[in-house]
Coordinates of C-alpha atoms and ligand atoms in Angstrom, one line a residue:
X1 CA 31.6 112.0 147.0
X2 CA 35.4 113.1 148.0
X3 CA 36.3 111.4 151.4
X4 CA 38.9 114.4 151.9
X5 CA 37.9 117.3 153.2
X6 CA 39.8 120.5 153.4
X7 CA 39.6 122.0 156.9
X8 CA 40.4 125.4 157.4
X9 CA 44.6 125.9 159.0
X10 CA 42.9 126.5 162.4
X11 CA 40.6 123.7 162.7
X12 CA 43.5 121.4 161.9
X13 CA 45.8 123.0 164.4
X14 CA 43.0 122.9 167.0
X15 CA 42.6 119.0 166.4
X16 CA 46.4 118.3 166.1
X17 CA 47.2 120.1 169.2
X18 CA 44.5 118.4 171.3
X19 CA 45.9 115.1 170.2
X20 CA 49.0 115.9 171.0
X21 CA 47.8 115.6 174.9
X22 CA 45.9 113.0 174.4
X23 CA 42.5 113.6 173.4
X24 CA 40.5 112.4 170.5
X25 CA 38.9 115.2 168.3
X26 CA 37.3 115.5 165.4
X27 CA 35.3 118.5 163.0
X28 CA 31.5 117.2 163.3
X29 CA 28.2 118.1 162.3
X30 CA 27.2 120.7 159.9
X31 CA 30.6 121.3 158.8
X32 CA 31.0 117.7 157.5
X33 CA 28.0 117.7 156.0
X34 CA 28.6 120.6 154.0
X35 CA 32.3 120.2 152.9
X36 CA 31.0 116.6 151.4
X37 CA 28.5 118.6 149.7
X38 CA 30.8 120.5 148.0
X39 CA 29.4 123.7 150.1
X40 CA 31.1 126.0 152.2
X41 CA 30.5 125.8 155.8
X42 CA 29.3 128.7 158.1
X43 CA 31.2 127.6 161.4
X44 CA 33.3 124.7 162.1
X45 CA 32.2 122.7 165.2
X46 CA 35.2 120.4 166.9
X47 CA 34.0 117.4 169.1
X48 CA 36.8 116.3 171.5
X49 CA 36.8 113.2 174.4
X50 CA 38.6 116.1 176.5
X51 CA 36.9 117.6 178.9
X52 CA 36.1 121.8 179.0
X53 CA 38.9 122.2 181.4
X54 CA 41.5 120.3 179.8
X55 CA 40.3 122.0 176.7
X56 CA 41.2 125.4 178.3
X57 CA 44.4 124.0 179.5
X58 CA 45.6 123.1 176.4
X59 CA 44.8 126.4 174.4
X60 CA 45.9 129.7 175.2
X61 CA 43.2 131.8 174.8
X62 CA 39.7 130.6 175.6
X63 CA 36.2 131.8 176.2
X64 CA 33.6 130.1 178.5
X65 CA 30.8 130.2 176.1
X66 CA 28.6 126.8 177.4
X67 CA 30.9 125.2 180.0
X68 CA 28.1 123.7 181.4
X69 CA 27.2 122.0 177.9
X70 CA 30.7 121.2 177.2
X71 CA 31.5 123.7 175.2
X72 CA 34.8 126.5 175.6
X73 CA 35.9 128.5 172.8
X74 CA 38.9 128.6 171.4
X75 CA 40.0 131.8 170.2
X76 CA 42.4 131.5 166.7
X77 CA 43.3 135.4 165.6
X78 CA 39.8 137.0 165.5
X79 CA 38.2 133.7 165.2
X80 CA 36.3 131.3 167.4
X81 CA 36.1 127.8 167.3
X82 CA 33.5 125.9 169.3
X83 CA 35.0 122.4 171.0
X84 CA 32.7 120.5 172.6
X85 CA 33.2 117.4 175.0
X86 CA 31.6 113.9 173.9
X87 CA 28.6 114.2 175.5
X88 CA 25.0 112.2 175.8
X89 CA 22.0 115.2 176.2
X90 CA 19.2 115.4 178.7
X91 CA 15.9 115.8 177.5
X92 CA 15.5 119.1 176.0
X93 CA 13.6 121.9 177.7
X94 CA 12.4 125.3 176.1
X95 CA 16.0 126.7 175.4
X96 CA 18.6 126.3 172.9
X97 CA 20.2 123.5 175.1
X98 CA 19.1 120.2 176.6
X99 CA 18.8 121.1 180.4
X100 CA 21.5 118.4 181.5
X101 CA 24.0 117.0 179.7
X102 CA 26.7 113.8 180.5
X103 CA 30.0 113.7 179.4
X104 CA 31.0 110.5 177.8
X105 CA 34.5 109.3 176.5
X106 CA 32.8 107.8 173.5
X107 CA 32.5 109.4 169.8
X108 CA 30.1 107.1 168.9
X109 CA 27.9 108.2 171.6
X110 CA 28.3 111.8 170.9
X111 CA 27.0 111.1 167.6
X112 CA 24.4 108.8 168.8
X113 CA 22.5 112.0 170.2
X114 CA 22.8 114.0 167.3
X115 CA 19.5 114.7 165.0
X116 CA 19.9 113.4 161.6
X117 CA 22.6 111.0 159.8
X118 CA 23.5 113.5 157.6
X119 CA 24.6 115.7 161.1
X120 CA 25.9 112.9 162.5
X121 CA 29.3 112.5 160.9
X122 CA 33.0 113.3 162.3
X123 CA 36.3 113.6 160.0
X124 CA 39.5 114.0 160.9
X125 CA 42.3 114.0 158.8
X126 CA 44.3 111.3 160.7
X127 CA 41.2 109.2 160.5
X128 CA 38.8 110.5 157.7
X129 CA 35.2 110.2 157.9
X130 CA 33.8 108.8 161.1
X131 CA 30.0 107.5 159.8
X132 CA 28.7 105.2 161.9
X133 CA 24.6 105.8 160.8
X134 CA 24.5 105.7 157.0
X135 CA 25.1 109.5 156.7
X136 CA 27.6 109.2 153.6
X137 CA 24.6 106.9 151.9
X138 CA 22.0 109.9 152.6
X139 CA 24.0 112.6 151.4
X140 CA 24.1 111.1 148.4
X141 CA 20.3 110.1 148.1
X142 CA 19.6 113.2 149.4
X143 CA 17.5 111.8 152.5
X144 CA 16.9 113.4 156.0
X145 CA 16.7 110.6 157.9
X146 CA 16.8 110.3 162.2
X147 CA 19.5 108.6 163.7
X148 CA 17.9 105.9 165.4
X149 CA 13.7 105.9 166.2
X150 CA 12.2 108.8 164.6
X151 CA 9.4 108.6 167.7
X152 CA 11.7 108.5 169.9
X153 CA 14.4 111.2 169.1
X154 CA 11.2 113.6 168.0
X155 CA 10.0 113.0 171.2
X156 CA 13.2 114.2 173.2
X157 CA 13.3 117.3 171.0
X158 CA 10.5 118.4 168.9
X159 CA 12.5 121.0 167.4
X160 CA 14.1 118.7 165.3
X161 CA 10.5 118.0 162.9
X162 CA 11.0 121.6 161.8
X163 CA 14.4 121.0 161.7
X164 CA 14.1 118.5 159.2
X165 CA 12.0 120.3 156.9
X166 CA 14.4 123.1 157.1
X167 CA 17.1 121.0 156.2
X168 CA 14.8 119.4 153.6
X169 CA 14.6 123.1 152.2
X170 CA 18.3 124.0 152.4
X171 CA 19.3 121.2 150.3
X172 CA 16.6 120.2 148.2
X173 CA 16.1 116.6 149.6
X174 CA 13.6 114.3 150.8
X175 CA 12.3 113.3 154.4
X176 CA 12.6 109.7 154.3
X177 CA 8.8 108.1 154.9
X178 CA 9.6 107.0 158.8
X179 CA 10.8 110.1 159.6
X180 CA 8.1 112.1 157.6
X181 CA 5.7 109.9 159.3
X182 CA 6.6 110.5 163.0
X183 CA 7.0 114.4 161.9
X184 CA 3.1 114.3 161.7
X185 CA 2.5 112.3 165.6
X186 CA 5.1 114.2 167.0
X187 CA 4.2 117.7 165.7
X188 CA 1.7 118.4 168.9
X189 CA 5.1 118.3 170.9
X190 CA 6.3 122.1 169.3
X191 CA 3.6 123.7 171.1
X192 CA 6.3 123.5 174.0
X193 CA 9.1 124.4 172.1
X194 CA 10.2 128.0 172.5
X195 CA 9.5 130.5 170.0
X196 CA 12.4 132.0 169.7
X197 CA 13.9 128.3 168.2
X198 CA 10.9 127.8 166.1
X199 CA 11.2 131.2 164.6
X200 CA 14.9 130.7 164.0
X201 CA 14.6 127.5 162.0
X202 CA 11.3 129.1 160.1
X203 CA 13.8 132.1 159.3
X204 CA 16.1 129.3 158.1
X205 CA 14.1 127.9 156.1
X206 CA 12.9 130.7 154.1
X207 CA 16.1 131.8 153.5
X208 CA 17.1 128.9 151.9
X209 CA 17.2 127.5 148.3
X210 CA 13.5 125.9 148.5
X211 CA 11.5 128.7 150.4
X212 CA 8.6 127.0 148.9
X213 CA 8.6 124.2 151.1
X214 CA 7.4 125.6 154.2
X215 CA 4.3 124.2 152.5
X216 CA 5.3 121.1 154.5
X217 CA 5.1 122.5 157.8
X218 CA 1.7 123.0 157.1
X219 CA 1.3 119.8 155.3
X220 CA 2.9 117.8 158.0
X221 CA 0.0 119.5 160.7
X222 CA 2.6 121.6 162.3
X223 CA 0.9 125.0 161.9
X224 CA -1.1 124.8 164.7
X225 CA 1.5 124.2 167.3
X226 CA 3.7 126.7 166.0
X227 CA 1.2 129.5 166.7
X228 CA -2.6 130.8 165.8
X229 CA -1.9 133.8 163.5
X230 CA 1.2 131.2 161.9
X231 CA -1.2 128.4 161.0
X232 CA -4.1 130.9 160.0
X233 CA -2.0 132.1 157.0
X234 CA -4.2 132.3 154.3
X235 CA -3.9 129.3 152.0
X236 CA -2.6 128.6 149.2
X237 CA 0.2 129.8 150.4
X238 CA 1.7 132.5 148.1
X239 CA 5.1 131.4 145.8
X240 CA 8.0 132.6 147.1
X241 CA 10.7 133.5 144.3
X242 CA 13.9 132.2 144.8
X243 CA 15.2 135.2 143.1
X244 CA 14.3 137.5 145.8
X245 CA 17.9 138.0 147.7
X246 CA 17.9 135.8 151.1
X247 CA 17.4 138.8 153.4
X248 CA 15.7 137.9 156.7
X249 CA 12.4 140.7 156.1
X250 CA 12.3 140.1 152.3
X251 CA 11.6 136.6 152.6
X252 CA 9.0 136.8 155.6
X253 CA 7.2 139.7 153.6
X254 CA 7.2 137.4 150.8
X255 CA 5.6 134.5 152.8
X256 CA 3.0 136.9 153.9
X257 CA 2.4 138.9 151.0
X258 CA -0.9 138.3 150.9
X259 CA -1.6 139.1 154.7
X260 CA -3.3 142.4 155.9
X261 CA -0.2 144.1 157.3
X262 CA -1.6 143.8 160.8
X263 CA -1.8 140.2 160.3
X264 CA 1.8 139.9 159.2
X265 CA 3.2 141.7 161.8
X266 CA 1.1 139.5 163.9
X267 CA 2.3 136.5 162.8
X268 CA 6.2 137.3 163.6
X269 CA 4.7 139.6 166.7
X270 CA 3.8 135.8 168.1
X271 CA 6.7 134.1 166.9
X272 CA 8.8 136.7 169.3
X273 CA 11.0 138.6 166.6
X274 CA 12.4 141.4 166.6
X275 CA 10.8 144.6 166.4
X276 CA 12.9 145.5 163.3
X277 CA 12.1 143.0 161.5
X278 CA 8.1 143.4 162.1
X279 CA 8.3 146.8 161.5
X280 CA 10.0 146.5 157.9
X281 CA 7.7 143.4 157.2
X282 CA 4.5 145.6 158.0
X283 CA 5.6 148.1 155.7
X284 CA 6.6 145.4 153.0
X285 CA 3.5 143.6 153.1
X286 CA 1.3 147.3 153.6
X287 CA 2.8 148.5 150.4
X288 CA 3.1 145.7 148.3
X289 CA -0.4 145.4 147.7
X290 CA -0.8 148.5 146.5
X291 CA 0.1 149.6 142.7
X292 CA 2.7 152.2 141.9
X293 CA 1.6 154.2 139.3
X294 CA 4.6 155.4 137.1
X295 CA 4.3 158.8 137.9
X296 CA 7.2 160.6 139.4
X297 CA 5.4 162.6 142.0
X298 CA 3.6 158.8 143.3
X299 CA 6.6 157.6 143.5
X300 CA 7.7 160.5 145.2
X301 CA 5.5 160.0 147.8
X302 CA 5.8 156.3 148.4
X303 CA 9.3 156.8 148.7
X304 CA 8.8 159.4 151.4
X305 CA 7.1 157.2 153.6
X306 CA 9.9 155.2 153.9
X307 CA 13.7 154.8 154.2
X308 CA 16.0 154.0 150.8
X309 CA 16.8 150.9 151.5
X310 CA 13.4 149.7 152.6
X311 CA 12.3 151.2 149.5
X312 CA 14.6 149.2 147.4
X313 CA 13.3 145.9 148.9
X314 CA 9.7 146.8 148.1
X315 CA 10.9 147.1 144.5
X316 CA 12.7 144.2 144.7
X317 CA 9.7 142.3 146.3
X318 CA 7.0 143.5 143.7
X319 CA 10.0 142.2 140.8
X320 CA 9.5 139.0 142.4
X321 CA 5.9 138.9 142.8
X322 CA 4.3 140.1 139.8
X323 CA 4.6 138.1 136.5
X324 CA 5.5 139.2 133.2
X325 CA 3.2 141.4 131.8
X326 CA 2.0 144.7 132.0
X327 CA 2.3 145.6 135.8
X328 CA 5.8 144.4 135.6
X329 CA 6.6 146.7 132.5
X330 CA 4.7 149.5 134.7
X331 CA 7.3 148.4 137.7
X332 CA 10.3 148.9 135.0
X333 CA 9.0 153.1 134.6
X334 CA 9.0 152.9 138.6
X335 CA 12.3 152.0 138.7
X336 CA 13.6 154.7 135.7
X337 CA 11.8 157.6 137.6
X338 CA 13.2 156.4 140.6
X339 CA 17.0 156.7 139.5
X340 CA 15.9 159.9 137.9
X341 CA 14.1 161.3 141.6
X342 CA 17.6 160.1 143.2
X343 CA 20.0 161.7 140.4
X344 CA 18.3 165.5 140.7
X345 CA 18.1 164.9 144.4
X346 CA 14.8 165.6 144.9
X347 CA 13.1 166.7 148.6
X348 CA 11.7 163.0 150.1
X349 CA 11.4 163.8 153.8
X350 CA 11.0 166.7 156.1
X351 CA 15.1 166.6 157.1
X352 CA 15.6 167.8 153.6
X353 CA 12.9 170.6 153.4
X354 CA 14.3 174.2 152.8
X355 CA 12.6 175.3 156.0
X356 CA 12.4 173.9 159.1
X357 CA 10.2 173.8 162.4
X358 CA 11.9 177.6 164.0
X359 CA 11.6 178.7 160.3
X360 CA 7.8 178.7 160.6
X361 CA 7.4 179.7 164.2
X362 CA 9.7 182.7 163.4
X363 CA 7.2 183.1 160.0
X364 CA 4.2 183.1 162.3
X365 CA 3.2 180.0 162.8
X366 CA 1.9 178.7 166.5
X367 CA 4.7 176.7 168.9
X368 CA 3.2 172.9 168.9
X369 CA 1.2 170.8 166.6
X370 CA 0.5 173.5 163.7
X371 CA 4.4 172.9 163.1
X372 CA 3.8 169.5 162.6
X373 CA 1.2 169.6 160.5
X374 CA 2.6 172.7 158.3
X375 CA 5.7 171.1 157.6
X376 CA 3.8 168.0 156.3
X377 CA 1.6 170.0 154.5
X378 CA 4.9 171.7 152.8
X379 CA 6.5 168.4 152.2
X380 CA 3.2 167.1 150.4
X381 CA 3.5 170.2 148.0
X382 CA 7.2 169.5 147.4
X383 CA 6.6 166.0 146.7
X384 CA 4.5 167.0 143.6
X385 CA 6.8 170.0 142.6
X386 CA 10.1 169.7 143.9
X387 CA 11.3 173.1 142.6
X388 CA 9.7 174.8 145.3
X389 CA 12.0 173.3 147.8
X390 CA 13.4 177.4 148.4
X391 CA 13.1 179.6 151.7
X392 CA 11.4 181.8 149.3
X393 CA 8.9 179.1 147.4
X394 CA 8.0 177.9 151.2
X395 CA 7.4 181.6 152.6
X396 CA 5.4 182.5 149.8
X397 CA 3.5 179.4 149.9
X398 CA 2.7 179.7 153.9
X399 CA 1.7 183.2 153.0
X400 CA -0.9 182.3 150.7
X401 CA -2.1 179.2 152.6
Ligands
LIG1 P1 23.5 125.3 160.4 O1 24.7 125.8 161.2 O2 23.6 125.5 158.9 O3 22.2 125.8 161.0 P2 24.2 122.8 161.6 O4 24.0 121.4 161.1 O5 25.6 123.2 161.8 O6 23.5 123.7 160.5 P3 23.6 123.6 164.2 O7 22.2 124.0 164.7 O8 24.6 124.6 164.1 O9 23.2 123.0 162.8 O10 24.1 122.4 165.0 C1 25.3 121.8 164.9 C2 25.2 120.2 165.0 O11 24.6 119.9 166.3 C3 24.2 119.6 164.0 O12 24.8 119.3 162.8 C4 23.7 118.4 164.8 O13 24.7 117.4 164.7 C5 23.7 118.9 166.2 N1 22.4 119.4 166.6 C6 22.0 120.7 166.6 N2 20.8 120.9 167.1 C7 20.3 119.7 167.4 C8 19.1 119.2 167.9 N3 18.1 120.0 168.2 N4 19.0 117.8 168.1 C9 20.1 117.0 167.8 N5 21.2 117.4 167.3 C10 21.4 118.7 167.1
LIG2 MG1 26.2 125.2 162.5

């Protein structure tokens, strides 16, 4: 494993500047973890013994993001970089922050309160790698491992039993057998961790590499903390392709493929998400079940009921669900007369009927819901024969009912 890492220009001037007034800093965490790894890093966190306000000092432009955690941002171009002050956490309430937090002049101690050793790193370039807990050693085994006693640091945050699983799923490694073993006593504690953070790791995980092994949160005898309609998923658990593209609603639909849609949306109703989200995950997991007979004017109609794109993902779903064979040859003629229905721009929803709603009242038809119901009544006829999307076709077919 290379002990240099290549930090981006502005993460390097950040550090160098703040030790040119005195202060230690260092790029920790994630970032570390992932440049060893040979992976490229989402965001770059700095750790610094200054405090927020001498950060701000220092740095021209600044945003308070989490003063009161220690953390100011400092604004490079159209970037942000977090720096956060040394600090030892509080416990951990329901939020995305331990309540109180201390400021400490001590790296080691900073580190110290971080989850796993693999997290728990620094490197600067004056310095190199700062690993005071074995994380180097774990990378390379591939082991999630606690910094310090399991018990104890689960205890302080339950988040972090999911979080190890996640991690377990991003990089394909094992939870070491301490660690796995105070996952299971602690796992009663999430029932007091927020939803909003347990979804967020859940989403994590599924998006990862190993989507398969949110088998382990049931496994471990987390699924009854994390919510009633989570842990009453119905088992086996259904595979989850790693081919299907790491999109937020893909992934969930393909966890609960198997799910009446109801439940589904359930499950992620309970888990706080977004209503986006539930909504496209309904539909996924409503329409997945069903077969799509290659037919032009069935496909027609599935693809009326909802938009493009969300009709793209079910195709893409069913690709990863269904085996070789001859569903997934019948999936293949779905997708021909698809491109076909697209290519001769064919009539899919009532904005692209020849007539609209004053059309028909002016034709005859009563103001209010007979509008409604005539122009879906239209759009069902146009959906089998899509040449009679005409003024003329429409009238005639109004006229004789
Ligand atoms: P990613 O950004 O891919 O989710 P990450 O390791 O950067 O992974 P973050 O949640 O961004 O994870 O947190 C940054 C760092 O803060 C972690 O690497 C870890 O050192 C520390 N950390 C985050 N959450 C916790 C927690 N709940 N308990 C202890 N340390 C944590
Ligand atoms: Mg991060």
């Amino acid at each position: 494993m290379s002990k240099v890492i290549e930090m981006p220009a502005p993460v390097e001037q950040i550090i160098s500047q703040l030790n040119v007034h005195g202060y230690q800093a260092y790029a920790v965490g994630g970032c570390v973890r992932d440049s060893l790894l040979g992976r490229t890093p989402e965001d770059w966190d700095i750790t610094t013994s200054a405090r927020p306000e001498e950060v701000k000092a220092v740095f021209r432009r600044t945003v308070d993001t989490g003063i009161a955690h220690g953390t100011v941002t400092v604004m490079v171009g159209k970037t942000g970089y977090e720096v956060t002050t040394y600090r030892i956490d509080g416990k951990y309430e329901d939020g995305r922050h331990p309540k109180q937090v201390t400021f400490t002049p001590s790296l080691e101690e900073d580190l110290k309160r971080r989850d796993f050793t693999i997290n728990a790193m620094a490197y600067s370039q004056k310095e190199g790698i700062v690993d005071i807990f074995g994380g180097v050693k774990d990378l390379e085994a591939g082991v999630i491992r606690c910094v310090g006693s399991p018990i104890e640091r689960f205890t302080e945050d339950a988040l972090r039993i999911l979080r190890a699983v996640r991690f377990s799923a991003q990089l394909g490694f094992e939870i070491e057998a301490n660690t796995y073993k105070a996952i299971g006593e602690i796992a009663p504690n999430l029932g007091r961790v927020s939803k909003e953070r347990i979804l967020a790791e859940l989403t994590k995980l599924l998006l990862s590499d190993h989507p398969e092994r949110i088998t382990a949160v049931y496994e471990a005898g987390m699924a009854p903390y994390i919510s009633p309609r989570f842990a009453a998923v119905a088992k086996p658990l259904p595979h989850i392709s790693p081919i299907l593209p790491k999109r937020k609603h893909l992934r969930w639909a393909a966890f609960l493929q198997n799910e009446p849609e109801d439940a589904a949306a359930g499950v992620l109703k309970e888990l706080k998400s977004d209503n986006d989200t539930i909504n496209r995950v309904r539909i996924l997991t409503r329409w997945c079940k069903m077969k799509i007979i290659p037919d032009k004017a069935a496909v027609r109609r599935i693809m009326s009921r909802m938009t493009p794109e969300l009709y793209d993902d079910l195709i893409l779903l069913k690709e990863s669900i269904l085996a070789e064979g001859p569903e997934r040859e019948r999936l293949k003629q779905v997708k021909r007369l698809t491109a076909e229905i697209r290519e001769s721009g064919d009539c899919l929803y009532l904005r692209d009927l020849a007539l609209n709603g004053r059309d028909l009242m002016e034709a005859g038809v009563a103001p209010g819901k007979a509008v409604g119901d005539t122009l879906e009544r239209l759009l069902e006829q146009v959906l089998e024969e899509p040449e009679k999307n005409t003024r003329e076709a429409l009238l005639e077919m109004l006229r004789t009912g």
